[in-house]
Structure formats: C-alpha cells, structure tokens
Amino acid sequence: MKAVRALAVLVLVVLCSPSCGEPPSAPPTPAAPVVPTVDASLLGSLLGPTGLLKCSDQPYASSTQTIGVAGGTISAGPHTLVIPPGALLGPTTITMTAPAGLGVNAVKFAPEGLQFTTPAVLSMSYSNCNLLGKLLPKRIAYTDDNLNIITYLLSLDNLLGKRVTGKVNHFSDYVVAW
C-alpha cells in the first residue's frame, strides 16, 4: 500500500510540476499566482473515467452448461464461476460469455437475474490489463449494459495470480475494476 501511495504522489508531482528548462523571464505577480493544472484528459486515460480497469482485448469466449443442485464450474476465456452445492434448487442451463472489444475484462451471464441460495464465486483474470492493474487493489464491479458501475462485490485480489475473486449472489454483468 505504501508503494501505491508513493507512486500516486510521484505521478501527481510529475503532472503538476512546471516543465524543466529555462526559468520564466519574470516571476508571477502576487495578483496572479501560478496554480499548477493537471490535464484532465491525461488522468482520464490513465485511470479511466469510471474506475474500470483498462485492458487489452481478449478473444470472445462463451460456454453453456447445465448445473444442478450438486454445483459445478463454468468458464469463459480466463474467467471462472464456481457454483457451490445447494446454490441452485434444480438443474439450470447457464451461459457465461466473455465479450471482446470493450477495453475491459467483462463477463455476462444468462439467464439474467438468476438468484443463488448460497453465493457463487467468480474469478476474473486481469493479466492483460494496464500497469495500474498491477499496482492498485482490484475488485469486481457489477455493471449495467453501458458499463456504469452499480456496485462492487466483496472481492479478494491475488496479485501474483493476476486474478480477482468475488462472491456473486445473482447473474448480471461483471467487470474488473479498481
């Protein structure tokens, strides 16, 4: 955490400090103090405007499987959902999709809105994501179709495995976020 704070301070200092080179020809007058500005477009591209972790595209992947009362596992690309025994009341056909071309790592599930009696465990990879993904703690965000964050799942970030894992109570759209 100290390294993350130190990096954040360093980035802000670099972004806010005046450029190197010749000093200005005249110092600023007291009536017009110099206020460092930060280019919002630079921060937007670095951090992303929504808190979603920026990632390179992965190939489209989809899997459909019937999972019953005994539970089971379904995967799409590098992402996995583990449904524990007793989480479903009967056999249910589940489709897990990892869409491509979004600039984020996302998964979608069907049937949408499916509720679990015991939470399932969603594990998402972020191995193809930007440097920020390697520094800041990650979590899984529940989003709408436009990738607006609705809420965050209780998540655990595995930096060495480059995976974040969270508890899922119902099916919807999920994305790796910071």
PDB file of C-alpha atoms in Angstrom:
ATOM      1  CA  MET A   1       0.000   0.000   0.000  1.00  0.00           C
ATOM      2  CA  LYS A   2       2.934   2.323   0.744  1.00  0.00           C
ATOM      3  CA  ALA A   3       4.267   1.691  -2.773  1.00  0.00           C
ATOM      4  CA  VAL A   4       0.884   2.603  -4.289  1.00  0.00           C
ATOM      5  CA  ARG A   5       0.752   5.853  -2.297  1.00  0.00           C
ATOM      6  CA  ALA A   6       4.340   6.697  -3.236  1.00  0.00           C
ATOM      7  CA  LEU A   7       3.592   6.068  -6.908  1.00  0.00           C
ATOM      8  CA  ALA A   8       0.446   8.218  -6.766  1.00  0.00           C
ATOM      9  CA  VAL A   9       2.393  11.094  -5.171  1.00  0.00           C
ATOM     10  CA  LEU A  10       5.159  10.749  -7.771  1.00  0.00           C
ATOM     11  CA  VAL A  11       2.650  10.833 -10.648  1.00  0.00           C
ATOM     12  CA  LEU A  12       0.938  13.926  -9.226  1.00  0.00           C
ATOM     13  CA  VAL A  13       4.281  15.693  -8.696  1.00  0.00           C
ATOM     14  CA  VAL A  14       5.353  14.948 -12.264  1.00  0.00           C
ATOM     15  CA  LEU A  15       1.997  16.034 -13.688  1.00  0.00           C
ATOM     16  CA  CYS A  16       1.750  19.201 -11.580  1.00  0.00           C
ATOM     17  CA  SER A  17       5.348  20.435 -11.645  1.00  0.00           C
ATOM     18  CA  PRO A  18       6.427  23.015 -14.214  1.00  0.00           C
ATOM     19  CA  SER A  19       8.464  21.701 -17.103  1.00  0.00           C
ATOM     20  CA  CYS A  20      12.249  21.654 -16.843  1.00  0.00           C
ATOM     21  CA  GLY A  21      14.309  24.194 -18.727  1.00  0.00           C
ATOM     22  CA  GLU A  22      14.751  27.941 -18.619  1.00  0.00           C
ATOM     23  CA  PRO A  23      13.086  29.778 -15.738  1.00  0.00           C
ATOM     24  CA  PRO A  24      10.333  32.208 -16.725  1.00  0.00           C
ATOM     25  CA  SER A  25      11.578  35.671 -17.688  1.00  0.00           C
ATOM     26  CA  ALA A  26       9.606  37.375 -14.908  1.00  0.00           C
ATOM     27  CA  PRO A  27       8.248  35.957 -11.676  1.00  0.00           C
ATOM     28  CA  PRO A  28       4.467  35.930 -11.360  1.00  0.00           C
ATOM     29  CA  THR A  29       2.912  38.945  -9.709  1.00  0.00           C
ATOM     30  CA  PRO A  30       1.127  38.490  -6.374  1.00  0.00           C
ATOM     31  CA  ALA A  31      -2.169  39.378  -8.089  1.00  0.00           C
ATOM     32  CA  ALA A  32      -1.803  36.388 -10.449  1.00  0.00           C
ATOM     33  CA  PRO A  33      -0.472  33.363  -8.529  1.00  0.00           C
ATOM     34  CA  VAL A  34       0.697  30.387 -10.525  1.00  0.00           C
ATOM     35  CA  VAL A  35      -1.633  27.438  -9.959  1.00  0.00           C
ATOM     36  CA  PRO A  36      -0.452  24.105 -11.327  1.00  0.00           C
ATOM     37  CA  THR A  37      -3.025  22.432 -13.523  1.00  0.00           C
ATOM     38  CA  VAL A  38      -3.459  18.813 -14.429  1.00  0.00           C
ATOM     39  CA  ASP A  39      -4.595  17.843 -17.895  1.00  0.00           C
ATOM     40  CA  ALA A  40      -7.883  16.002 -17.220  1.00  0.00           C
ATOM     41  CA  SER A  41      -7.570  14.005 -20.438  1.00  0.00           C
ATOM     42  CA  LEU A  42      -4.261  12.560 -19.211  1.00  0.00           C
ATOM     43  CA  LEU A  43      -5.778  11.446 -15.919  1.00  0.00           C
ATOM     44  CA  GLY A  44      -8.836  10.110 -17.711  1.00  0.00           C
ATOM     45  CA  SER A  45      -6.738   7.904 -19.958  1.00  0.00           C
ATOM     46  CA  LEU A  46      -4.534   6.798 -17.063  1.00  0.00           C
ATOM     47  CA  LEU A  47      -7.227   5.997 -14.535  1.00  0.00           C
ATOM     48  CA  GLY A  48     -10.294   5.597 -16.690  1.00  0.00           C
ATOM     49  CA  PRO A  49     -13.342   7.750 -16.034  1.00  0.00           C
ATOM     50  CA  THR A  50     -15.401   5.044 -14.355  1.00  0.00           C
ATOM     51  CA  GLY A  51     -12.974   3.082 -12.200  1.00  0.00           C
ATOM     52  CA  LEU A  52     -12.972   0.139 -14.598  1.00  0.00           C
ATOM     53  CA  LEU A  53      -9.550  -1.343 -15.224  1.00  0.00           C
ATOM     54  CA  LYS A  54      -8.382  -0.711 -18.805  1.00  0.00           C
ATOM     55  CA  CYS A  55      -7.315  -3.934 -20.558  1.00  0.00           C
ATOM     56  CA  SER A  56      -6.217  -5.073 -23.988  1.00  0.00           C
ATOM     57  CA  ASP A  57      -8.826  -7.039 -25.880  1.00  0.00           C
ATOM     58  CA  GLN A  58      -9.113 -10.763 -25.338  1.00  0.00           C
ATOM     59  CA  PRO A  59     -10.825 -13.098 -27.802  1.00  0.00           C
ATOM     60  CA  TYR A  60     -14.566 -13.588 -27.451  1.00  0.00           C
ATOM     61  CA  ALA A  61     -15.378 -16.688 -25.392  1.00  0.00           C
ATOM     62  CA  SER A  62     -18.637 -18.351 -24.407  1.00  0.00           C
ATOM     63  CA  SER A  63     -19.660 -21.537 -22.633  1.00  0.00           C
ATOM     64  CA  THR A  64     -23.046 -23.111 -21.879  1.00  0.00           C
ATOM     65  CA  GLN A  65     -23.515 -25.811 -19.270  1.00  0.00           C
ATOM     66  CA  THR A  66     -26.311 -27.316 -17.184  1.00  0.00           C
ATOM     67  CA  ILE A  67     -25.507 -27.162 -13.473  1.00  0.00           C
ATOM     68  CA  GLY A  68     -27.678 -28.756 -10.816  1.00  0.00           C
ATOM     69  CA  VAL A  69     -28.042 -28.998  -7.055  1.00  0.00           C
ATOM     70  CA  ALA A  70     -24.581 -30.622  -6.754  1.00  0.00           C
ATOM     71  CA  GLY A  71     -22.967 -27.397  -8.054  1.00  0.00           C
ATOM     72  CA  GLY A  72     -20.308 -27.083 -10.722  1.00  0.00           C
ATOM     73  CA  THR A  73     -17.881 -24.858 -12.590  1.00  0.00           C
ATOM     74  CA  ILE A  74     -18.230 -22.923 -15.832  1.00  0.00           C
ATOM     75  CA  SER A  75     -15.557 -20.883 -17.628  1.00  0.00           C
ATOM     76  CA  ALA A  76     -15.357 -18.384 -20.485  1.00  0.00           C
ATOM     77  CA  GLY A  77     -11.840 -17.467 -21.541  1.00  0.00           C
ATOM     78  CA  PRO A  78      -9.667 -16.938 -18.447  1.00  0.00           C
ATOM     79  CA  HIS A  79     -12.680 -16.282 -16.160  1.00  0.00           C
ATOM     80  CA  THR A  80     -14.352 -18.943 -13.977  1.00  0.00           C
ATOM     81  CA  LEU A  81     -17.566 -19.212 -11.947  1.00  0.00           C
ATOM     82  CA  VAL A  82     -17.792 -21.885  -9.234  1.00  0.00           C
ATOM     83  CA  ILE A  83     -21.309 -22.673  -8.051  1.00  0.00           C
ATOM     84  CA  PRO A  84     -21.295 -24.475  -4.685  1.00  0.00           C
ATOM     85  CA  PRO A  85     -23.551 -27.430  -3.859  1.00  0.00           C
ATOM     86  CA  GLY A  86     -27.050 -26.298  -2.902  1.00  0.00           C
ATOM     87  CA  ALA A  87     -26.753 -22.873  -4.564  1.00  0.00           C
ATOM     88  CA  LEU A  88     -29.281 -23.885  -7.231  1.00  0.00           C
ATOM     89  CA  LEU A  89     -32.645 -25.524  -6.492  1.00  0.00           C
ATOM     90  CA  GLY A  90     -32.559 -27.656  -9.646  1.00  0.00           C
ATOM     91  CA  PRO A  91     -30.784 -28.169 -12.987  1.00  0.00           C
ATOM     92  CA  THR A  92     -30.203 -24.815 -14.674  1.00  0.00           C
ATOM     93  CA  THR A  93     -28.704 -24.124 -18.088  1.00  0.00           C
ATOM     94  CA  ILE A  94     -26.140 -21.368 -17.644  1.00  0.00           C
ATOM     95  CA  THR A  95     -24.314 -19.398 -20.317  1.00  0.00           C
ATOM     96  CA  MET A  96     -21.170 -17.451 -19.451  1.00  0.00           C
ATOM     97  CA  THR A  97     -19.790 -15.021 -22.041  1.00  0.00           C
ATOM     98  CA  ALA A  98     -16.560 -13.002 -22.086  1.00  0.00           C
ATOM     99  CA  PRO A  99     -17.245 -10.321 -24.728  1.00  0.00           C
ATOM    100  CA  ALA A 100     -14.464  -8.801 -26.825  1.00  0.00           C
ATOM    101  CA  GLY A 101     -13.798  -5.219 -27.885  1.00  0.00           C
ATOM    102  CA  LEU A 102     -14.874  -3.418 -24.694  1.00  0.00           C
ATOM    103  CA  GLY A 103     -11.410  -2.329 -23.469  1.00  0.00           C
ATOM    104  CA  VAL A 104     -12.144  -4.020 -20.123  1.00  0.00           C
ATOM    105  CA  ASN A 105     -12.358  -7.604 -18.861  1.00  0.00           C
ATOM    106  CA  ALA A 106     -16.058  -8.378 -18.563  1.00  0.00           C
ATOM    107  CA  VAL A 107     -18.354 -11.377 -18.200  1.00  0.00           C
ATOM    108  CA  LYS A 108     -22.078 -11.722 -18.816  1.00  0.00           C
ATOM    109  CA  PHE A 109     -24.336 -14.476 -17.560  1.00  0.00           C
ATOM    110  CA  ALA A 110     -27.665 -15.956 -18.624  1.00  0.00           C
ATOM    111  CA  PRO A 111     -30.294 -16.452 -17.519  1.00  0.00           C
ATOM    112  CA  GLU A 112     -30.079 -12.841 -16.347  1.00  0.00           C
ATOM    113  CA  GLY A 113     -31.240 -12.277 -12.785  1.00  0.00           C
ATOM    114  CA  LEU A 114     -30.749 -15.897 -11.662  1.00  0.00           C
ATOM    115  CA  GLN A 115     -30.509 -15.907  -7.830  1.00  0.00           C
ATOM    116  CA  PHE A 116     -28.338 -18.282  -5.778  1.00  0.00           C
ATOM    117  CA  THR A 117     -29.325 -19.618  -2.343  1.00  0.00           C
ATOM    118  CA  THR A 118     -25.598 -19.640  -1.481  1.00  0.00           C
ATOM    119  CA  PRO A 119     -23.206 -17.198  -3.236  1.00  0.00           C
ATOM    120  CA  ALA A 120     -21.201 -18.462  -6.201  1.00  0.00           C
ATOM    121  CA  VAL A 121     -17.546 -17.475  -6.606  1.00  0.00           C
ATOM    122  CA  LEU A 122     -16.467 -15.525  -9.699  1.00  0.00           C
ATOM    123  CA  SER A 123     -12.742 -15.373 -10.502  1.00  0.00           C
ATOM    124  CA  MET A 124     -11.631 -12.945 -13.227  1.00  0.00           C
ATOM    125  CA  SER A 125      -8.192 -12.569 -14.790  1.00  0.00           C
ATOM    126  CA  TYR A 126      -6.563  -9.180 -15.304  1.00  0.00           C
ATOM    127  CA  SER A 127      -3.264 -10.445 -16.756  1.00  0.00           C
ATOM    128  CA  ASN A 128      -3.893  -8.439 -19.952  1.00  0.00           C
ATOM    129  CA  CYS A 129      -4.552  -5.137 -18.156  1.00  0.00           C
ATOM    130  CA  ASN A 130      -2.515  -1.924 -17.854  1.00  0.00           C
ATOM    131  CA  LEU A 131       0.176  -1.040 -15.308  1.00  0.00           C
ATOM    132  CA  LEU A 132      -2.398   0.484 -12.972  1.00  0.00           C
ATOM    133  CA  GLY A 133      -3.869  -3.004 -12.679  1.00  0.00           C
ATOM    134  CA  LYS A 134      -0.631  -4.299 -11.266  1.00  0.00           C
ATOM    135  CA  LEU A 135      -0.424  -1.554  -8.617  1.00  0.00           C
ATOM    136  CA  LEU A 136      -3.895  -0.799  -7.291  1.00  0.00           C
ATOM    137  CA  PRO A 137      -6.110  -3.316  -5.485  1.00  0.00           C
ATOM    138  CA  LYS A 138      -8.707  -4.727  -7.837  1.00  0.00           C
ATOM    139  CA  ARG A 139     -12.298  -5.747  -7.254  1.00  0.00           C
ATOM    140  CA  ILE A 140     -15.206  -6.974  -9.315  1.00  0.00           C
ATOM    141  CA  ALA A 141     -17.881  -4.440 -10.234  1.00  0.00           C
ATOM    142  CA  TYR A 142     -21.496  -5.216 -11.044  1.00  0.00           C
ATOM    143  CA  THR A 143     -22.366  -3.002 -14.042  1.00  0.00           C
ATOM    144  CA  ASP A 144     -25.241  -2.165 -16.324  1.00  0.00           C
ATOM    145  CA  ASP A 145     -25.137  -2.774 -20.095  1.00  0.00           C
ATOM    146  CA  ASN A 146     -23.325   0.565 -20.598  1.00  0.00           C
ATOM    147  CA  LEU A 147     -20.543  -0.414 -18.139  1.00  0.00           C
ATOM    148  CA  ASN A 148     -21.741   2.014 -15.470  1.00  0.00           C
ATOM    149  CA  ILE A 149     -20.811   0.655 -12.042  1.00  0.00           C
ATOM    150  CA  ILE A 150     -23.846  -0.226  -9.953  1.00  0.00           C
ATOM    151  CA  THR A 151     -21.990  -1.728  -7.001  1.00  0.00           C
ATOM    152  CA  TYR A 152     -18.812  -3.594  -6.094  1.00  0.00           C
ATOM    153  CA  LEU A 153     -18.652  -7.222  -4.991  1.00  0.00           C
ATOM    154  CA  LEU A 154     -16.803  -8.248  -1.867  1.00  0.00           C
ATOM    155  CA  SER A 155     -13.542  -9.149  -3.645  1.00  0.00           C
ATOM    156  CA  LEU A 156     -10.088 -10.577  -2.996  1.00  0.00           C
ATOM    157  CA  ASP A 157      -7.184  -9.558  -5.254  1.00  0.00           C
ATOM    158  CA  ASN A 158      -4.444 -12.129  -5.965  1.00  0.00           C
ATOM    159  CA  LEU A 159      -1.560 -10.005  -7.313  1.00  0.00           C
ATOM    160  CA  LEU A 160       0.684 -12.993  -8.057  1.00  0.00           C
ATOM    161  CA  GLY A 161      -2.018 -14.886  -9.944  1.00  0.00           C
ATOM    162  CA  LYS A 162      -3.323 -11.659 -11.567  1.00  0.00           C
ATOM    163  CA  ARG A 163      -6.889 -12.653 -10.630  1.00  0.00           C
ATOM    164  CA  VAL A 164      -9.611 -11.042  -8.581  1.00  0.00           C
ATOM    165  CA  THR A 165     -12.310 -13.164  -6.940  1.00  0.00           C
ATOM    166  CA  GLY A 166     -15.701 -12.097  -5.644  1.00  0.00           C
ATOM    167  CA  LYS A 167     -18.969 -13.534  -4.331  1.00  0.00           C
ATOM    168  CA  VAL A 168     -21.911 -13.463  -6.752  1.00  0.00           C
ATOM    169  CA  ASN A 169     -25.491 -13.650  -5.468  1.00  0.00           C
ATOM    170  CA  HIS A 170     -27.211 -13.217  -8.825  1.00  0.00           C
ATOM    171  CA  PHE A 171     -26.464 -13.138 -12.538  1.00  0.00           C
ATOM    172  CA  SER A 172     -25.776  -9.882 -14.292  1.00  0.00           C
ATOM    173  CA  ASP A 173     -22.775  -8.179 -15.940  1.00  0.00           C
ATOM    174  CA  TYR A 174     -19.446  -8.048 -14.081  1.00  0.00           C
ATOM    175  CA  VAL A 175     -16.189  -6.205 -14.869  1.00  0.00           C
ATOM    176  CA  VAL A 176     -12.717  -5.990 -13.294  1.00  0.00           C
ATOM    177  CA  ALA A 177     -12.404  -2.595 -11.577  1.00  0.00           C
ATOM    178  CA  TRP A 178     -10.002  -0.799  -9.233  1.00  0.00           C
TER     179      TRP A 178
END
